[in-house]
């Protein structure tokens, strides 16, 4: 057999390539030989068998040639594509790469571009940083869209600033927009901006090096360029790693970019290496960049339109430049009828139409007949139509704009109660708008302190960063809603947490001050009826928690007082109405106004004309305890020791003389009758109508506080401090002018062992315990003692016992008795019947 050789230089071909070519030639030659022999009928079967064996040997040699490693040669594109059932992993990857297409480029062209492109490998430290970004740096994968939109905004800012000094900067494309398009069929997401774009060198330099931010370099070049209305510092991307967050959701990233000073380039990377080549399509962008993400299988949700829209509205709705999303909507349109449909409608028309005026017929002929059809229309939808009104001057924003903005960003249907718009300058500069909602959010105190406050949203240059932190506002102001936007706030590489907590504390301090100023300016009527009703408890908690602003918060407190039955009073108003020489603010705590108002502790105060503050909520007494004084006036709990009144010398002498007269009774009560139950017994200055009251020490628990502490859900009875306060003995104050106290003194002077006096003393003590808000240790004994006194007062014998209830008859016995009764009745009826029959027979005999 002769082999035909190629006319090309053999030295230019590899060994495997030459073997492959020669074997193909041999196979063709043997095939032709086999065909010729088949037409010869005189060839015997033995020769045919030998020729077939020869063909098999040649085919085997050809397969071995294919298995040789081809270093320099190339294999035809269509070779082996029919073997779908035996694809290797490399072949699957090849098919997936061929499925990736860009607009205007088919699979073959894209493959050719990859082969011809200039390939680069990331540096070793860049590879390590890439793994850190993908696996650790960002907590949420959805951050990728925020970062890419922020980069697009940077590029638009750059070209806009350049256009101020260069009229030709916007020549390629005057439009300054960001457009996002999802392609589910190709599993791609496109983000296109008409910004400054990048040349081939900039693509290699900026996208090939981590932490090499083009924005930072641009700012260095533009530091001298300042305008009256714009600042060159309004650019994001201080660290240059935001772009690589795309690999959180993408297997491949393709960047098509066109700069005014270069040709359109294509940059492609799979996070391990990258390549750059000139775009064969030419200038399709005009200017700007398109980032194409080939999405991972688990990230397919980010191709959904609703997901894209929600992410744009969440993070980037206040970007200066318009952001469009390619989306669909259903519209009802009118389409001309087909000829067949038109003729059918014409036949069905009423015959009366034929008699219409000719002019009307002519008008109808001019208008073609149409039908309404619902169609799905695709168009660019604007996502950020809400403008960041905090960037404007306060005098330029109308009230209805504030209301509309509040309802949009907070998703609240009610108008805000009040708002404040300000710019803070100093160690950190930021702009902010804060709102007080019209009603308290549901569950405002559920998980108080543990639940993170997400009502304050932090922006950096109009890009949403986070609302997931506890340090921006204190817990008691967890109802305040608003935005904080800073141009120079330093963030870490993920833009999710602040780098310096010191600056966060500065922002917090200013926000709290501005919030309290805003609340203070609410009109009194609106404040008492709406704000205090909804957020009064928050202000009281603020007095307890916020020591630095306690004085400001104290001015916002409102309470019911004895001055008015319905209106609330502030502490400032109380101080203005205080009597001369009154040096304390008196308050009484209880479960309700009625209980506090009827307490024995306020009898003398109300009689003398002193105003008393009524604390009716559980948190009120905590609040006042945390507030040592107000406007130089200390607080006095009238249920504790220390209540004293201004008195003349004569009154003081009378009180001292009366104390000496009642000394036998006070000593008898303390040492004998109420031994181990009270700390001491004294004459009271605060009682008018009540015989006695139980008063706590200055640092002990009042009855209201003891009730609150014992009602705590976590109370176990083993707390040392709780047991200490609960076991403290109280002071018994008696009213020397009360008839019961006088009678008791008389009986004690006559006989210290008088049982009636002892019983009366114990009953008075227990009654005073209940009226003072405390609980009795033994309610059973108290009930028996009251019963004994009632028996004596009603002349009922003390030894007379309760009448016993008659025992019930067992059911079986009752049934037996019922049966016997029925038998007796039956016998009586039978006897009566017999007597009647006998009478009737005797009457017959007589007849």
mmCIF file of N, CA and C in Angstrom, residues 425-471:
data_model
loop_
_atom_site.group_PDB
_atom_site.id
_atom_site.type_symbol
_atom_site.label_atom_id
_atom_site.label_comp_id
_atom_site.label_asym_id
_atom_site.label_seq_id
_atom_site.Cartn_x
_atom_site.Cartn_y
_atom_site.Cartn_z
ATOM 1 N N UNK A 425 -22.154 68.209 62.466
ATOM 2 C CA UNK A 425 -20.771 68.439 62.065
ATOM 3 C C UNK A 425 -19.867 68.325 63.281
ATOM 4 N N UNK A 426 -18.622 68.051 63.018
ATOM 5 C CA UNK A 426 -17.663 67.907 64.114
ATOM 6 C C UNK A 426 -16.730 66.758 63.853
ATOM 7 N N UNK A 427 -16.600 65.892 64.830
ATOM 8 C CA UNK A 427 -15.701 64.745 64.686
ATOM 9 C C UNK A 427 -16.133 63.833 63.547
ATOM 10 N N UNK A 428 -17.431 63.731 63.346
ATOM 11 C CA UNK A 428 -17.988 63.012 62.211
ATOM 12 C C UNK A 428 -19.158 63.824 61.678
ATOM 13 N N UNK A 429 -19.238 63.917 60.366
ATOM 14 C CA UNK A 429 -20.292 64.704 59.734
ATOM 15 C C UNK A 429 -21.319 63.760 59.117
ATOM 16 N N UNK A 430 -22.579 64.039 59.393
ATOM 17 C CA UNK A 430 -23.639 63.220 58.810
ATOM 18 C C UNK A 430 -24.923 64.034 58.749
ATOM 19 N N UNK A 431 -25.809 63.587 57.873
ATOM 20 C CA UNK A 431 -27.132 64.174 57.732
ATOM 21 C C UNK A 431 -28.167 63.137 58.145
ATOM 22 N N UNK A 432 -29.251 63.624 58.722
ATOM 23 C CA UNK A 432 -30.217 62.677 59.264
ATOM 24 C C UNK A 432 -31.621 63.266 59.282
ATOM 25 N N UNK A 433 -32.602 62.380 59.167
ATOM 26 C CA UNK A 433 -34.014 62.705 59.405
ATOM 27 C C UNK A 433 -34.549 61.651 60.359
ATOM 28 N N UNK A 434 -35.138 62.100 61.460
ATOM 29 C CA UNK A 434 -35.713 61.200 62.457
ATOM 30 C C UNK A 434 -37.206 61.461 62.582
ATOM 31 N N UNK A 435 -37.964 60.385 62.785
ATOM 32 C CA UNK A 435 -39.422 60.476 62.897
ATOM 33 C C UNK A 435 -39.886 59.766 64.163
ATOM 34 N N UNK A 436 -40.946 60.319 64.762
ATOM 35 C CA UNK A 436 -41.676 59.621 65.820
ATOM 36 C C UNK A 436 -42.981 59.125 65.198
ATOM 37 N N UNK A 437 -43.215 57.815 65.179
ATOM 38 C CA UNK A 437 -44.439 57.300 64.540
ATOM 39 C C UNK A 437 -45.692 57.721 65.296
ATOM 40 N N UNK A 438 -46.826 57.638 64.608
ATOM 41 C CA UNK A 438 -48.090 58.024 65.225
ATOM 42 C C UNK A 438 -48.566 57.053 66.275
ATOM 43 N N UNK A 439 -48.144 55.805 66.211
ATOM 44 C CA UNK A 439 -48.530 54.778 67.183
ATOM 45 C C UNK A 439 -47.330 53.903 67.491
ATOM 46 N N UNK A 440 -47.309 53.350 68.688
ATOM 47 C CA UNK A 440 -46.194 52.488 69.091
ATOM 48 C C UNK A 440 -46.211 51.208 68.273
ATOM 49 N N UNK A 441 -45.068 50.753 67.794
ATOM 50 C CA UNK A 441 -45.013 49.484 67.058
ATOM 51 C C UNK A 441 -45.500 48.329 67.923
ATOM 52 N N UNK A 442 -46.095 47.351 67.282
ATOM 53 C CA UNK A 442 -46.611 46.198 68.018
ATOM 54 C C UNK A 442 -45.451 45.410 68.649
ATOM 55 N N UNK A 443 -45.653 45.027 69.906
ATOM 56 C CA UNK A 443 -44.624 44.266 70.611
ATOM 57 C C UNK A 443 -43.373 45.073 70.882
ATOM 58 N N UNK A 444 -43.544 46.353 71.207
ATOM 59 C CA UNK A 444 -42.381 47.226 71.372
ATOM 60 C C UNK A 444 -41.520 46.803 72.561
ATOM 61 N N UNK A 445 -42.128 46.151 73.553
ATOM 62 C CA UNK A 445 -41.364 45.734 74.726
ATOM 63 C C UNK A 445 -41.125 44.228 74.758
ATOM 64 N N UNK A 446 -41.477 43.521 73.686
ATOM 65 C CA UNK A 446 -41.147 42.103 73.605
ATOM 66 C C UNK A 446 -39.637 41.953 73.403
ATOM 67 N N UNK A 447 -39.032 41.162 74.225
ATOM 68 C CA UNK A 447 -37.578 40.962 74.175
ATOM 69 C C UNK A 447 -36.848 42.303 74.251
ATOM 70 N N UNK A 448 -37.309 43.146 75.184
ATOM 71 C CA UNK A 448 -36.740 44.485 75.327
ATOM 72 C C UNK A 448 -35.246 44.393 75.641
ATOM 73 N N UNK A 449 -34.455 45.022 74.839
ATOM 74 C CA UNK A 449 -33.009 45.001 75.019
ATOM 75 C C UNK A 449 -32.320 43.903 74.242
ATOM 76 N N UNK A 450 -32.983 42.755 74.082
ATOM 77 C CA UNK A 450 -32.363 41.654 73.334
ATOM 78 C C UNK A 450 -32.635 41.774 71.846
ATOM 79 N N UNK A 451 -33.773 42.332 71.491
ATOM 80 C CA UNK A 451 -34.138 42.481 70.090
ATOM 81 C C UNK A 451 -33.407 43.674 69.481
ATOM 82 N N UNK A 452 -32.807 43.449 68.314
ATOM 83 C CA UNK A 452 -32.054 44.517 67.666
ATOM 84 C C UNK A 452 -32.996 45.546 67.060
ATOM 85 N N UNK A 453 -32.559 46.788 67.127
ATOM 86 C CA UNK A 453 -33.357 47.891 66.592
ATOM 87 C C UNK A 453 -33.035 48.070 65.116
ATOM 88 N N UNK A 454 -34.032 47.917 64.258
ATOM 89 C CA UNK A 454 -33.807 48.039 62.815
ATOM 90 C C UNK A 454 -34.560 49.218 62.219
ATOM 91 N N UNK A 455 -34.939 50.177 63.067
ATOM 92 C CA UNK A 455 -35.679 51.337 62.576
ATOM 93 C C UNK A 455 -34.764 52.468 62.104
ATOM 94 N N UNK A 456 -33.498 52.472 62.536
ATOM 95 C CA UNK A 456 -32.539 53.479 62.077
ATOM 96 C C UNK A 456 -31.672 52.840 61.000
ATOM 97 N N UNK A 457 -31.697 53.401 59.811
ATOM 98 C CA UNK A 457 -30.977 52.832 58.677
ATOM 99 C C UNK A 457 -29.741 53.687 58.390
ATOM 100 N N UNK A 458 -28.602 53.016 58.330
ATOM 101 C CA UNK A 458 -27.330 53.697 58.118
ATOM 102 C C UNK A 458 -26.966 53.656 56.640
ATOM 103 N N UNK A 459 -26.712 54.837 56.076
ATOM 104 C CA UNK A 459 -26.281 54.975 54.684
ATOM 105 C C UNK A 459 -24.899 55.609 54.663
ATOM 106 N N UNK A 460 -24.129 55.234 53.668
ATOM 107 C CA UNK A 460 -22.869 55.913 53.385
ATOM 108 C C UNK A 460 -22.940 56.377 51.938
ATOM 109 N N UNK A 461 -23.027 57.681 51.771
ATOM 110 C CA UNK A 461 -23.170 58.288 50.441
ATOM 111 C C UNK A 461 -24.361 57.700 49.691
ATOM 112 N N UNK A 462 -25.485 57.632 50.432
ATOM 113 C CA UNK A 462 -26.800 57.219 49.906
ATOM 114 C C UNK A 462 -26.875 55.727 49.595
ATOM 115 N N UNK A 463 -25.862 54.958 49.968
ATOM 116 C CA UNK A 463 -25.903 53.507 49.796
ATOM 117 C C UNK A 463 -26.213 52.875 51.141
ATOM 118 N N UNK A 464 -27.266 52.084 51.204
ATOM 119 C CA UNK A 464 -27.664 51.454 52.456
ATOM 120 C C UNK A 464 -26.585 50.478 52.925
ATOM 121 N N UNK A 465 -26.190 50.605 54.189
ATOM 122 C CA UNK A 465 -25.162 49.736 54.753
ATOM 123 C C UNK A 465 -25.786 48.697 55.665
ATOM 124 N N UNK A 466 -26.515 49.148 56.676
ATOM 125 C CA UNK A 466 -27.091 48.188 57.611
ATOM 126 C C UNK A 466 -28.116 48.858 58.507
ATOM 127 N N UNK A 467 -28.997 48.064 59.059
ATOM 128 C CA UNK A 467 -29.895 48.493 60.126
ATOM 129 C C UNK A 467 -29.874 47.467 61.249
ATOM 130 N N UNK A 468 -28.836 46.644 61.246
ATOM 131 C CA UNK A 468 -28.741 45.516 62.160
ATOM 132 C C UNK A 468 -27.682 45.795 63.221
ATOM 133 N N UNK A 469 -28.018 46.642 64.189
ATOM 134 C CA UNK A 469 -27.092 46.915 65.270
ATOM 135 C C UNK A 469 -27.875 47.427 66.479
ATOM 136 N N UNK A 470 -27.228 47.396 67.641
ATOM 137 C CA UNK A 470 -27.848 47.851 68.884
ATOM 138 C C UNK A 470 -27.327 49.201 69.351
ATOM 139 N N UNK A 471 -26.224 49.665 68.772
ATOM 140 C CA UNK A 471 -25.518 50.810 69.331
ATOM 141 C C UNK A 471 -25.905 52.149 68.719
#
